PDB file of C-alpha atoms (C1' of nucleotides) in Angstrom:
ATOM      1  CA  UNK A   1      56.754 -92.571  81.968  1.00 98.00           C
ATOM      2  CA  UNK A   2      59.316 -90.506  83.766  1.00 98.00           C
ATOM      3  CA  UNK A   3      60.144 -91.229  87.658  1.00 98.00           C
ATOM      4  CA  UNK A   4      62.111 -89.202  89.771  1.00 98.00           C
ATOM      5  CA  UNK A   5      64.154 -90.006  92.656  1.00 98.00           C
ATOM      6  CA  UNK A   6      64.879 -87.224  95.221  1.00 98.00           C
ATOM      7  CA  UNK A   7      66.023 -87.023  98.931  1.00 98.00           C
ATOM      8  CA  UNK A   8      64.735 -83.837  99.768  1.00 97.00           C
ATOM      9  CA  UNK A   9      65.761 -83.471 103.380  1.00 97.00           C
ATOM     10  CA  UNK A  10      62.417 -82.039 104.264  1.00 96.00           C
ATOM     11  CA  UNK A  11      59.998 -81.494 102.511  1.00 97.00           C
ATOM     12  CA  UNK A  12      58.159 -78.556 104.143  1.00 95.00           C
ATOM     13  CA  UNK A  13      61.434 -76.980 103.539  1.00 95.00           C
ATOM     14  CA  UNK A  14      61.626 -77.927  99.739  1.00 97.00           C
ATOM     15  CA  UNK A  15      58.487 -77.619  98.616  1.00 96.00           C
ATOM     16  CA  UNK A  16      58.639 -75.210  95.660  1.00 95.00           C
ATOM     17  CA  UNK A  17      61.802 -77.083  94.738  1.00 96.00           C
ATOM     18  CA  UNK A  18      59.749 -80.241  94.374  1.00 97.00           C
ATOM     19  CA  UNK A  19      57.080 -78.414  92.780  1.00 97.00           C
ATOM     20  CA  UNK A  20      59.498 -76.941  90.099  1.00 97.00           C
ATOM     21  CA  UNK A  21      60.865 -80.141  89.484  1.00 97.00           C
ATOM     22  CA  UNK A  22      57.524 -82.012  88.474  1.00 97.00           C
ATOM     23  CA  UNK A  23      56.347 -79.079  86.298  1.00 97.00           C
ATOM     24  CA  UNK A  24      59.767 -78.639  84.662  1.00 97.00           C
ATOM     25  CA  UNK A  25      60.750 -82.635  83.697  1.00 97.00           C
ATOM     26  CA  UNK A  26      57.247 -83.637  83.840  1.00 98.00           C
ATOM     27  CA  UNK A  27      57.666 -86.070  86.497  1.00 98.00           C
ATOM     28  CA  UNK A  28      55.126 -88.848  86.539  1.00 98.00           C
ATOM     29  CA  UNK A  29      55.900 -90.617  89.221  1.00 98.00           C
ATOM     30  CA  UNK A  30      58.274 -89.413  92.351  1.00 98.00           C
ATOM     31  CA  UNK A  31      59.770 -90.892  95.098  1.00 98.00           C
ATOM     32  CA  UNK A  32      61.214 -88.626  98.247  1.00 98.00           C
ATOM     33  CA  UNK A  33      63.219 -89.835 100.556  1.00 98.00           C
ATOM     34  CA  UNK A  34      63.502 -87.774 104.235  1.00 97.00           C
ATOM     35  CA  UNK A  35      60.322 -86.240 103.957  1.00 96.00           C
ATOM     36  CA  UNK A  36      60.788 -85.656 108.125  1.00 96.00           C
ATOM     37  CA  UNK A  37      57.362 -84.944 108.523  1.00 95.00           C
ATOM     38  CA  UNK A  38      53.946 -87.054 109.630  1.00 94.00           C
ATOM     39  CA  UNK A  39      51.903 -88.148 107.326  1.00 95.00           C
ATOM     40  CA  UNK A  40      48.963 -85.673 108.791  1.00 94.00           C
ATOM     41  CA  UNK A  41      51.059 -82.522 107.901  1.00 94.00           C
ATOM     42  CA  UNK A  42      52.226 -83.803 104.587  1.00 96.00           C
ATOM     43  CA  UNK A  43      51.729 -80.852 102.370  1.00 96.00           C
ATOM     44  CA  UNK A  44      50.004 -81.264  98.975  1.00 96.00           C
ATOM     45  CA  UNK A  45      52.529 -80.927  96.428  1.00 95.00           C
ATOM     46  CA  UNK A  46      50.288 -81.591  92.754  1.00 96.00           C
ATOM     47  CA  UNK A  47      46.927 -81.687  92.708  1.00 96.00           C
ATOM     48  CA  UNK A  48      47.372 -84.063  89.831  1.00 97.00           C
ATOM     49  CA  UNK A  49      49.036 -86.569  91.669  1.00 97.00           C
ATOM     50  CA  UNK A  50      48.020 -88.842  94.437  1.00 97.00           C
ATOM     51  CA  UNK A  51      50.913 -89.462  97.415  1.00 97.00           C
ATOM     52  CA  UNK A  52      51.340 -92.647  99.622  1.00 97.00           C
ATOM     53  CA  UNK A  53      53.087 -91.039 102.657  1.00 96.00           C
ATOM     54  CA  UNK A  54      54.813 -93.503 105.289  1.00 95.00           C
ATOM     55  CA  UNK A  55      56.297 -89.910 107.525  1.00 94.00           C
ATOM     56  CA  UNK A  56      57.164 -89.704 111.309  1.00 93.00           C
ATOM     57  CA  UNK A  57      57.898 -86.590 113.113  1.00 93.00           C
ATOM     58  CA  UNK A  58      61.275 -84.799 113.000  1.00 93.00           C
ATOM     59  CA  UNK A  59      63.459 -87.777 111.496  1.00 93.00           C
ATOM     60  CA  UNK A  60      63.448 -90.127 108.327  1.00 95.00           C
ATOM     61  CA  UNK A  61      60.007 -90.900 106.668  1.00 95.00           C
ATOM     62  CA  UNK A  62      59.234 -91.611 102.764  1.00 97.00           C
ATOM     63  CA  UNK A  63      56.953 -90.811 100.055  1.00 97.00           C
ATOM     64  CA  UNK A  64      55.387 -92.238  96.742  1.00 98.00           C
ATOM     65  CA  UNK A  65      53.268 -89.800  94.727  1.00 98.00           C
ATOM     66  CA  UNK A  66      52.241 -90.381  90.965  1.00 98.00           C
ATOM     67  CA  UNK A  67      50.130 -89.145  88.243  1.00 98.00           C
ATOM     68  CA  UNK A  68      49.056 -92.099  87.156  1.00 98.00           C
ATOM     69  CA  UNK A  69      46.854 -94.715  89.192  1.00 98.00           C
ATOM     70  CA  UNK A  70      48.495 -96.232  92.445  1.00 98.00           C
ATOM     71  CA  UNK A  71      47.172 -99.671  92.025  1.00 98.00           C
ATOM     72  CA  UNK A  72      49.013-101.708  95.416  1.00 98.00           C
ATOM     73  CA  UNK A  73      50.602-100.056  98.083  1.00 97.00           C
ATOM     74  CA  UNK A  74      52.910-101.261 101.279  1.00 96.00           C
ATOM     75  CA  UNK A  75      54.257 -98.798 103.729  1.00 95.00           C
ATOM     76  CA  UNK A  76      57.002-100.343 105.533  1.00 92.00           C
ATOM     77  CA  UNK A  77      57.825-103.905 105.614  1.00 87.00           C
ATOM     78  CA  UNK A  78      56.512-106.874 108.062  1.00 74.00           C
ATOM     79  CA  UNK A  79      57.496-106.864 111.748  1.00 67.00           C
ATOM     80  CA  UNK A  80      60.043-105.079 113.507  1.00 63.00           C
ATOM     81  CA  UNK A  81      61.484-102.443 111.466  1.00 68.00           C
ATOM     82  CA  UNK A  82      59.669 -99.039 113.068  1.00 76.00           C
ATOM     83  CA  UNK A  83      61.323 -96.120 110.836  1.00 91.00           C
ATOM     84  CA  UNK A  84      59.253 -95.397 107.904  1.00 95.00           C
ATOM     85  CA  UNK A  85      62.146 -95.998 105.044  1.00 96.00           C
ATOM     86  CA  UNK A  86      59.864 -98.641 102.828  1.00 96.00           C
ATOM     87  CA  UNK A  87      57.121 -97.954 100.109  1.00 97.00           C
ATOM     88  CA  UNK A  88      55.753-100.424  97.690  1.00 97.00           C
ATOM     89  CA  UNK A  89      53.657 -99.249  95.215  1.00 98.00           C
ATOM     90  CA  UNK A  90      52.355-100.938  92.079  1.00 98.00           C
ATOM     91  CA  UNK A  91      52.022 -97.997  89.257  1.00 98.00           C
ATOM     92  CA  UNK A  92      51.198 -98.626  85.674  1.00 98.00           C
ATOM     93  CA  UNK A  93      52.468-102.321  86.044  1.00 98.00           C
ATOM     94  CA  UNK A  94      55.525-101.463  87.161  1.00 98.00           C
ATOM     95  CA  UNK A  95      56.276-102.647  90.943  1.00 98.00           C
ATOM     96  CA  UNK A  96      58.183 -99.550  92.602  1.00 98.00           C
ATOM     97  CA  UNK A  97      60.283-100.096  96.198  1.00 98.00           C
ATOM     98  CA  UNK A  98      61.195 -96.715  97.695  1.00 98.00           C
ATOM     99  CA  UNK A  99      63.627 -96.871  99.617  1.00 97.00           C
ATOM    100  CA  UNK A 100      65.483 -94.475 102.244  1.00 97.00           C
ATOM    101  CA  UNK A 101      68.317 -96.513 103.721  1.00 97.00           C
ATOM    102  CA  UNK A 102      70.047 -96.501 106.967  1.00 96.00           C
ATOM    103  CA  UNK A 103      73.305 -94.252 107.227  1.00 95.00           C
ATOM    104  CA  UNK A 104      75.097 -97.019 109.697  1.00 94.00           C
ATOM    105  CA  UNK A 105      77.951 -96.553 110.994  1.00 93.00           C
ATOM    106  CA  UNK A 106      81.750 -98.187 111.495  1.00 92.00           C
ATOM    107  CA  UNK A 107      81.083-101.485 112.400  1.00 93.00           C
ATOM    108  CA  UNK A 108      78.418-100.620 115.757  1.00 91.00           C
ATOM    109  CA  UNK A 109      74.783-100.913 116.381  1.00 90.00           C
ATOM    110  CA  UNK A 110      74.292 -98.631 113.582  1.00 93.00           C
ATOM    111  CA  UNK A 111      75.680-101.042 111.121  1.00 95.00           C
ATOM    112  CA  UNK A 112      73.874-104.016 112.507  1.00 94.00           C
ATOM    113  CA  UNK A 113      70.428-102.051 111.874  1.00 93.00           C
ATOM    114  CA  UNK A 114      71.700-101.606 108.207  1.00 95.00           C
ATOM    115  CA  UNK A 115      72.350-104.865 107.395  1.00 96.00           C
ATOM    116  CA  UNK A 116      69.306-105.662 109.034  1.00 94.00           C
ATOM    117  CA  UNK A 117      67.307-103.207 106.711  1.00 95.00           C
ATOM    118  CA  UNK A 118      69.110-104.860 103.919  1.00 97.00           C
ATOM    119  CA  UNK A 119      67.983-108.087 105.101  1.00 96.00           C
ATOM    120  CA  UNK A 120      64.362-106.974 105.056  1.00 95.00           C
ATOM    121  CA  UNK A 121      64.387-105.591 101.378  1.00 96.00           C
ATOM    122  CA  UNK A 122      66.111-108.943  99.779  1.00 97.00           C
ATOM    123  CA  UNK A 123      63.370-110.945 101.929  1.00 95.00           C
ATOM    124  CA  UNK A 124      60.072-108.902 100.335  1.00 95.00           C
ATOM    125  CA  UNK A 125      61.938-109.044  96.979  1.00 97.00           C
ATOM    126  CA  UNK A 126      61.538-112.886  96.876  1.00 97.00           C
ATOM    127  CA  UNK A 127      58.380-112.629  95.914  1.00 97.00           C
ATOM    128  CA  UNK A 128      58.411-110.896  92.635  1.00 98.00           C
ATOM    129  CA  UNK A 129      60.111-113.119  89.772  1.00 98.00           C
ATOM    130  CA  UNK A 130      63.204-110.679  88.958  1.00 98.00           C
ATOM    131  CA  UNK A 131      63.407-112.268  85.712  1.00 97.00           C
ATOM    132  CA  UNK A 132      60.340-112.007  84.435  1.00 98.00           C
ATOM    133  CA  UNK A 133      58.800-108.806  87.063  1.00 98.00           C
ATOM    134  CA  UNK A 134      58.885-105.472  85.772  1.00 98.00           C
ATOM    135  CA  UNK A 135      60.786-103.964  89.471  1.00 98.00           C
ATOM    136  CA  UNK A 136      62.599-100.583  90.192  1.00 98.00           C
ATOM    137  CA  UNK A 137      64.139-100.130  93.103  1.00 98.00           C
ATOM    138  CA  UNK A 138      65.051 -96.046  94.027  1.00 98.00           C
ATOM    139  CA  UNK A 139      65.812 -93.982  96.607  1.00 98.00           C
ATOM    140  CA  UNK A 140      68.691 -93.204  99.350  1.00 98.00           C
ATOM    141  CA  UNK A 141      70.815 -96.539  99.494  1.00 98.00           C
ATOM    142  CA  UNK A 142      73.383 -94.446 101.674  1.00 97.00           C
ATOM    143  CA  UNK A 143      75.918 -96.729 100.005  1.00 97.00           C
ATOM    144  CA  UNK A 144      78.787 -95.741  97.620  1.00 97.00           C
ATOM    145  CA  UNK A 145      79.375 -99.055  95.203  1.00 97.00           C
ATOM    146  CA  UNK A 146      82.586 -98.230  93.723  1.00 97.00           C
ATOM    147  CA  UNK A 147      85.747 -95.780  93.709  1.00 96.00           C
ATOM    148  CA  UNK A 148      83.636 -93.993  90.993  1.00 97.00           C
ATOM    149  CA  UNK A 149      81.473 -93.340  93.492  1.00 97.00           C
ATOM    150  CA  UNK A 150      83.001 -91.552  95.674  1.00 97.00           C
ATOM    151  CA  UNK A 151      85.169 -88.180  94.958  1.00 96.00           C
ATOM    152  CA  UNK A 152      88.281 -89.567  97.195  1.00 95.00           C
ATOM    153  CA  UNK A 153      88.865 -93.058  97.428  1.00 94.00           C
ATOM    154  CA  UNK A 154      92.024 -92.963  99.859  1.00 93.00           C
ATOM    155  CA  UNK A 155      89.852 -90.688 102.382  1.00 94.00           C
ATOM    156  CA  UNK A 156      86.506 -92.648 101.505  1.00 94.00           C
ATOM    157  CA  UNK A 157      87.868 -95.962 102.050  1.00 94.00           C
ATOM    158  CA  UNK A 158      86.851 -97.847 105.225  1.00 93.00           C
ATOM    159  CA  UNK A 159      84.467 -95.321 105.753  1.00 94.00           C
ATOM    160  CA  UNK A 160      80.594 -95.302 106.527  1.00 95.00           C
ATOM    161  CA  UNK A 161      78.523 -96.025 103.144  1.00 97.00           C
ATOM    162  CA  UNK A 162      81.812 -97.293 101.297  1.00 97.00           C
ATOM    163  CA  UNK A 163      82.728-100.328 103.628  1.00 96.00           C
ATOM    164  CA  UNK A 164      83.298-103.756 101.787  1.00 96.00           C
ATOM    165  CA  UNK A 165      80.125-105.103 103.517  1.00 97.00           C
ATOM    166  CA  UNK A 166      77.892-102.695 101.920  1.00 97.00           C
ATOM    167  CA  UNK A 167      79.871-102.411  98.264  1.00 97.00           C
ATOM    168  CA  UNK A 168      78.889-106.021  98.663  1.00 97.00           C
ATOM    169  CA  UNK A 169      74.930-105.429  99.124  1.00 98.00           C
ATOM    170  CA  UNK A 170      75.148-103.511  95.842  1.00 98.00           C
ATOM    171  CA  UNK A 171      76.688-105.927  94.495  1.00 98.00           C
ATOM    172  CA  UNK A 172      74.300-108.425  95.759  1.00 98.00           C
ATOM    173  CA  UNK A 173      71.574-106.567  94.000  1.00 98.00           C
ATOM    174  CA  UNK A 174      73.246-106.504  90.365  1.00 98.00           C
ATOM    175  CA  UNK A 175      73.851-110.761  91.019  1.00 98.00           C
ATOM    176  CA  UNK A 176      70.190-110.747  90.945  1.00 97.00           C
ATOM    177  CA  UNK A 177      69.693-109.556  87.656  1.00 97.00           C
ATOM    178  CA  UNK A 178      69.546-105.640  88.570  1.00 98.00           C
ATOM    179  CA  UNK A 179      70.672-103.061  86.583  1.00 98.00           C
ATOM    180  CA  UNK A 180      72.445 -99.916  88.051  1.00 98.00           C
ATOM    181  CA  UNK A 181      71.031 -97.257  85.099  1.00 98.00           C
ATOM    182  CA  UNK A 182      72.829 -94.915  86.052  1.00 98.00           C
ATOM    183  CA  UNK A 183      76.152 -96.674  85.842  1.00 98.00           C
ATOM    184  CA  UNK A 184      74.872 -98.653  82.737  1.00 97.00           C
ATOM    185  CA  UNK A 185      74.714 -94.812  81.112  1.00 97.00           C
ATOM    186  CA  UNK A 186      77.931 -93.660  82.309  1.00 96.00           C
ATOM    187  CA  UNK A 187      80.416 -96.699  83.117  1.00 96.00           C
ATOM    188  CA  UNK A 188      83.668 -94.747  83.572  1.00 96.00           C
ATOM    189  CA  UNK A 189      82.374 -91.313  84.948  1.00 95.00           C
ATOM    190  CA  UNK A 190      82.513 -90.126  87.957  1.00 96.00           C
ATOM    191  CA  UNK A 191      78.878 -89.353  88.960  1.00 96.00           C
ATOM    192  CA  UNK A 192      77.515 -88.250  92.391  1.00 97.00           C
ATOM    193  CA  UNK A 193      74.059 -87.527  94.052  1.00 97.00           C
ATOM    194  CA  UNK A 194      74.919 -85.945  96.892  1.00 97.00           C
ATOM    195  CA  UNK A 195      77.283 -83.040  98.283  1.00 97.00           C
ATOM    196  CA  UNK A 196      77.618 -82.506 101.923  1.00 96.00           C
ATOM    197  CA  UNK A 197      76.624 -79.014 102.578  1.00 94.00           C
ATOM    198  CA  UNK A 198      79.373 -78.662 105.331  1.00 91.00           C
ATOM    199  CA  UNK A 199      82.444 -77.469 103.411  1.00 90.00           C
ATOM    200  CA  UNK A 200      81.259 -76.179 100.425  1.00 88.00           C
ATOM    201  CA  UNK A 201      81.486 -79.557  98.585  1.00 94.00           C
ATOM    202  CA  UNK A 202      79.213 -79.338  95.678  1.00 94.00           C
ATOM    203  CA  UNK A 203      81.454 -76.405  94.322  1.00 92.00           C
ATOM    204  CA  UNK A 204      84.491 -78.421  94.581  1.00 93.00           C
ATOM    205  CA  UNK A 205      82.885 -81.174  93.181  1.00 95.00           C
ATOM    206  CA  UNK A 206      83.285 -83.643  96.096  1.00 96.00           C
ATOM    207  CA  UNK A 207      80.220 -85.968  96.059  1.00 96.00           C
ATOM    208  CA  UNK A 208      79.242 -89.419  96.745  1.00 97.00           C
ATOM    209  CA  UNK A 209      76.524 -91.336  94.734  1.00 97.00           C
ATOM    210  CA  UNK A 210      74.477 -92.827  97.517  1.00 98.00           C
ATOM    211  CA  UNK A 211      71.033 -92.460  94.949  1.00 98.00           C
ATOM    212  CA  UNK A 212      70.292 -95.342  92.758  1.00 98.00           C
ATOM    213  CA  UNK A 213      67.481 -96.517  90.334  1.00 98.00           C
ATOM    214  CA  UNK A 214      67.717-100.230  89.706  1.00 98.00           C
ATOM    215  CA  UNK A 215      65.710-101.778  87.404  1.00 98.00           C
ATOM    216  CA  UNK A 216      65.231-105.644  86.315  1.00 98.00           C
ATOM    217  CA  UNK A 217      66.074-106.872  82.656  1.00 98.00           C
ATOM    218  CA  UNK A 218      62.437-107.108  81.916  1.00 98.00           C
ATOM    219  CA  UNK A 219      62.066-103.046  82.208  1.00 98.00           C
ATOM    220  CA  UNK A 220      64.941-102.244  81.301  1.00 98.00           C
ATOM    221  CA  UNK A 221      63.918-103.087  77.729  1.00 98.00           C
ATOM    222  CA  UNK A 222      61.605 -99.986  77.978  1.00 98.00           C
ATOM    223  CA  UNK A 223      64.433 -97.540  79.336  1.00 98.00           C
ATOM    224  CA  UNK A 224      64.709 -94.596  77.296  1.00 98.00           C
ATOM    225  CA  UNK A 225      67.539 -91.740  79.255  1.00 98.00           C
ATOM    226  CA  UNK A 226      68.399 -91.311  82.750  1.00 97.00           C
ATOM    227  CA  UNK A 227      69.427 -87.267  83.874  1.00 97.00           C
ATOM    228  CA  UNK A 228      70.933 -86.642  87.064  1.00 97.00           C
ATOM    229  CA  UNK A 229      70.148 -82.945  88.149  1.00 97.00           C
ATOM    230  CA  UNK A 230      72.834 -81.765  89.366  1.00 96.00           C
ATOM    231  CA  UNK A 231      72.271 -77.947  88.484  1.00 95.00           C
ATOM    232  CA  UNK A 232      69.543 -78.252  91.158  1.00 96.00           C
ATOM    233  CA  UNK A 233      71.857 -78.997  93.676  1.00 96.00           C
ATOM    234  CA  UNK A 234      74.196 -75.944  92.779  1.00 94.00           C
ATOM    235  CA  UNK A 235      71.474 -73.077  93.187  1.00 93.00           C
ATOM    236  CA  UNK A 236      71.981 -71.443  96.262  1.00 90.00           C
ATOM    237  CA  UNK A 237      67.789 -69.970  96.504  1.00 90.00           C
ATOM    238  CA  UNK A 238      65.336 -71.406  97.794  1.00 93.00           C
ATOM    239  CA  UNK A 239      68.059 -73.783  99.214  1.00 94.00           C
ATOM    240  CA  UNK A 240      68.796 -76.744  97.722  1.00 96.00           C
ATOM    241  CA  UNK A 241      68.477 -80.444  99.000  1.00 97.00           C
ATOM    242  CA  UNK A 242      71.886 -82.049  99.647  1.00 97.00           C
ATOM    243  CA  UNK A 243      70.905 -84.964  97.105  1.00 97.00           C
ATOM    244  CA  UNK A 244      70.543 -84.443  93.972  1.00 97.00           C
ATOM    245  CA  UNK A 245      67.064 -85.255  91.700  1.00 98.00           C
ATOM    246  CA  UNK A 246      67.759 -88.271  89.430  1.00 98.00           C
ATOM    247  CA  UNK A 247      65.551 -88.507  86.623  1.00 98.00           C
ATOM    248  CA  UNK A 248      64.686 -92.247  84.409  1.00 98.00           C
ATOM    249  CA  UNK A 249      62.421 -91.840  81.672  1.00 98.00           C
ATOM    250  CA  UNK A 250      61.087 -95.791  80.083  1.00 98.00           C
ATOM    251  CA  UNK A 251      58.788 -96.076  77.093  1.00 98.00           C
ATOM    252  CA  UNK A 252      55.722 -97.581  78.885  1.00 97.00           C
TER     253      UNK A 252
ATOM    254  C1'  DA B   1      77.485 -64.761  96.497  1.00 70.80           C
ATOM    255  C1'  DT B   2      84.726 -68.459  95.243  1.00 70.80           C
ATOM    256  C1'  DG B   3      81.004 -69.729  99.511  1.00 70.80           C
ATOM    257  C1'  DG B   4      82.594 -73.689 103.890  1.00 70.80           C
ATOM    258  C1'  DC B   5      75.753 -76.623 106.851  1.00 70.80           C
ATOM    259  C1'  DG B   6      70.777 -77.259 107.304  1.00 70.80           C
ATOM    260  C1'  DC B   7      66.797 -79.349 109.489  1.00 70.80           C
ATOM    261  C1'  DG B   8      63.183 -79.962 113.179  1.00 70.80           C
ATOM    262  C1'  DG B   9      61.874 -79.745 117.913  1.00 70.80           C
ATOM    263  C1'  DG B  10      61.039 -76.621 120.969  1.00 70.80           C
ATOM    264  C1'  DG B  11      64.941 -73.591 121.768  1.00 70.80           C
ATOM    265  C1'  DT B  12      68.233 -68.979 122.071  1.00 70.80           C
ATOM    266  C1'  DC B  13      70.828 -75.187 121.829  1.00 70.80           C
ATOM    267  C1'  DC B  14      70.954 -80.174 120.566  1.00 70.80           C
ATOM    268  C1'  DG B  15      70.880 -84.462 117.831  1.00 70.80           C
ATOM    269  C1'  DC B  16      71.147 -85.931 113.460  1.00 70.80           C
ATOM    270  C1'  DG B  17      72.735 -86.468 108.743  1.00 70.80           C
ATOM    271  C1'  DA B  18      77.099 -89.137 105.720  1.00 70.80           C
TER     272       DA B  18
END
DNA sequence: ATGGCGCGGGGTCCGCGA
C-alpha cells in the first residue's frame, strides 16, 4: 500500500502533475492538501480511485482519494472550525487524518486559531487507542520541528511555523507514541518539503519541512520506504507545487 | 532557462501563502 502526501496549491492548476504522480509511484491512496476549489468543481483525477473532497472556493480545502475501498469518512471536525483542513477516512484498516494546518502567525489571532486547530485534532484522536490503532496522520502541519528542519536556523528562529509553541505540538504528537517516518529514515539530514517560490529557493536549496506522515507503533511494523520527491518540485513545466510529494509505502 | 512567485476571484489589482 503506498500513500502519498502532497500540497498541491491548486489543484485545477496541478492536475497532470497529480496525475503523473499516481501513474508513476503507483499511488494507492493520496492525500492533497490546498485543493482551493469546491467540492462541485473538483476535477476527476483517476477513474480508479474514489475522492472524499472537503473544498471551499478560492482558499484552503482538502482531499482523500484511494484505490482501494473508503470504508468511514469525516470531513472536518465537530463544531466551530469552518475551513475545510480535516479528513478522516478509514482505508484498508488503516485510520487516515488529512490534515492541512493553519499557517498562524507571530503570536496574534492567527496563532490562537492554530493552536485551536491543534486542539481539535488531539481531541478526535482520543478516540482511537494509539497503542493498539493502526493511525497515520499526513498532510501540511505548517510546522518546522527541529533546526533540521529548516535551511537557516538563526533567520528561522522565532519565526512563524518554527516557534517553541508549535516545535512543542510536534513534539506532543511523538509523546503519544507517533512516529515521524520521515525523520525515523533520515535522523541527521537535512530534509525539506517545501521551497518558497519567491526567491528562487528550491535551487538554492532553502526549504522547510512543514509535510509529515506520522504513523503509530502498531503500523509502523508494516512500513516498508518512505521517498520524498523532491525532483518534482525542481521541474520548471507544467509548474510545480511549492510542496513537495512525500511518498510511504507499508506492507499491508 | 543560474532563475528570484503563483494562485483564484473577478480584475488589468488584491489578498493570501510561510
Amino acid at each position: 500500500m503506498k500513500i502519498c502526501t502532497f500540497n498541491v496549491n491548486s489543484i485545477r492548476s496541478r492536475l497532470e502533475i497529480v496525475q503523473n504522480l499516481i501513474d508513476d509511484y503507483s499511488i494507492d491512496i493520496l492525500c492533497m492538501q490546498e485543493i482551493k476549489v469546491e467540492n462541485k468543481d473538483f476535477p476527476l483525477i483517476n477513474s480508479n480511485m474514489q475522492c472524499v473532497i472537503h473544498g471551499q472556493k478560492k482558499l484552503h480545502g482538502v482531499a482523500t482519494c484511494s484505490t482501494y475501498p473508503i470504508d468511514e469518512k469525516k470531513a472536518g471536525f465537530e463544531g466551530e472550525l469552518s475551513e475545510p483542513r480535516f479528513i478522516y477516512t478509514l482505508i484498508n484498516g488503516v485510520h487516515i487524518i488529512n490534515i492541512y494546518a493553519p499557517l498562524g502567525d507571530n503570536y496574534g489571532e492567527k496563532f490562537e486559531y492554530k493552536i485551536y486547530f491543534y486542539n481539535k485534532l488531539f481531541e478526535f484522536l482520543k478516540r482511537f487507542d494509539l497503542k493498539k490503532d493502526k493511525v497515520l496522520i499526513c498532510g501540511d502541519f505548517n510546522i518546522s520541528h527541529t533546526a533540521l528542519d529548516v535551511w537557516d536556523e538563526e533567520i528561522w528562529d522565532g519565526e512563524v511555523t518554527h516557534l517553541p509553541e508549535e516545535k512543542a505540538i510536534l513534539s506532543k504528537f511523538l509523546d503519544n507514541g507517533f512516529i515521524d517516518v520521515i525523520r525515523k529514515e533520515h535522523p541527521d539530514e537535512k530534509i525539506f518539503t517545501f521551497y518558497d517560490y519567491r526567491g528562487a529557493k528550491v535551487y538554492k536549496n532553502e526549504g522547510l519541512r512543514l509535510d509529515y506522515i506520522l504513523v503509530t507503533k502498531e503500523l509502523f511494523k508494516y512500513f516498508k520506504n518512505i521517498e520524498v520527491l523532491t525532483q518534482i518540485r525542481r521541474k520548471r513545466k507544467p509548474t510545480p507545487s511549492d510542496h513537495v510529494p512525500v511518498v510511504a509505502e507499508f506492507d499491508l
